[in-house]
XYZ file of C-alpha atoms in Angstrom:
78
model
C -5.417 -15.913 -6.570
C -3.054 -17.791 -4.413
C -0.374 -19.443 -6.518
C -0.795 -17.370 -9.783
C 0.648 -14.331 -10.920
C -0.392 -12.208 -14.085
C 2.011 -11.281 -16.774
C 1.943 -7.669 -16.077
C 2.286 -8.111 -12.175
C -1.093 -6.128 -11.573
C -2.726 -6.786 -8.231
C -5.983 -5.283 -8.291
C -8.554 -6.666 -11.043
C -12.257 -6.313 -11.422
C -13.817 -9.883 -11.831
C -14.068 -9.408 -15.680
C -10.433 -8.475 -15.953
C -9.180 -11.419 -13.807
C -11.175 -13.847 -16.005
C -9.530 -12.357 -19.004
C -5.900 -12.119 -17.547
C -6.028 -15.614 -16.028
C -3.709 -18.183 -17.565
C -2.895 -21.389 -15.818
C 0.624 -21.343 -17.232
C 1.258 -18.771 -14.691
C 0.766 -21.110 -11.833
C 3.497 -21.546 -9.543
C 4.317 -25.082 -8.465
C 5.667 -23.746 -5.038
C 3.158 -23.683 -2.086
C 1.197 -20.479 -1.765
C 1.590 -18.226 1.148
C -1.410 -16.569 2.637
C -0.801 -12.869 3.465
C -3.205 -11.292 5.858
C -1.656 -7.917 5.720
C -1.961 -7.703 2.016
C -5.576 -9.067 2.220
C -6.374 -6.004 4.512
C -4.687 -3.800 1.921
C -6.342 -5.433 -1.129
C -9.880 -5.024 0.679
C -9.168 -1.418 1.469
C -8.468 -0.660 -2.286
C -11.528 -2.316 -3.376
C -13.542 -0.370 -0.735
C -11.957 2.941 -1.777
C -12.983 2.221 -5.424
C -16.670 1.543 -4.410
C -19.204 4.381 -4.688
C -20.466 5.396 -1.221
C -24.180 3.978 -1.977
C -22.714 0.396 -2.722
C -20.396 0.701 0.276
C -23.110 1.786 2.595
C -25.444 -0.939 1.472
C -22.788 -3.558 2.309
C -21.536 -1.744 5.519
C -24.780 -0.755 7.165
C -25.736 -3.975 8.796
C -22.405 -4.081 10.450
C -22.358 -0.408 11.655
C -26.009 -1.167 13.129
C -24.458 -3.754 15.254
C -22.072 -1.411 16.971
C -24.040 1.766 16.892
C -27.189 1.063 18.740
C -28.259 4.746 19.514
C -30.336 6.716 17.041
C -27.526 8.409 15.008
C -27.115 9.330 11.546
C -25.649 5.917 10.387
C -25.116 7.377 6.779
C -22.965 10.316 8.288
C -20.958 7.821 10.371
C -20.197 5.745 7.208
C -18.873 8.863 5.445
């Protein structure tokens, strides 16, 4: 969350962990800065933590947009 930091400085949370850890007392009064590089890193961490079937279900439509030939899409996704 922009403008908020947890007490233990963790950066990766499940939704349930985030709900439990959130405390509005840790909100910053200074303006938040959006860090695109950090967003890409964080997305990568969530993707690496996913099981393959969940990842493939989400990625398949995007892979099919670029791979138009008859290839084994699951193998490409691995």
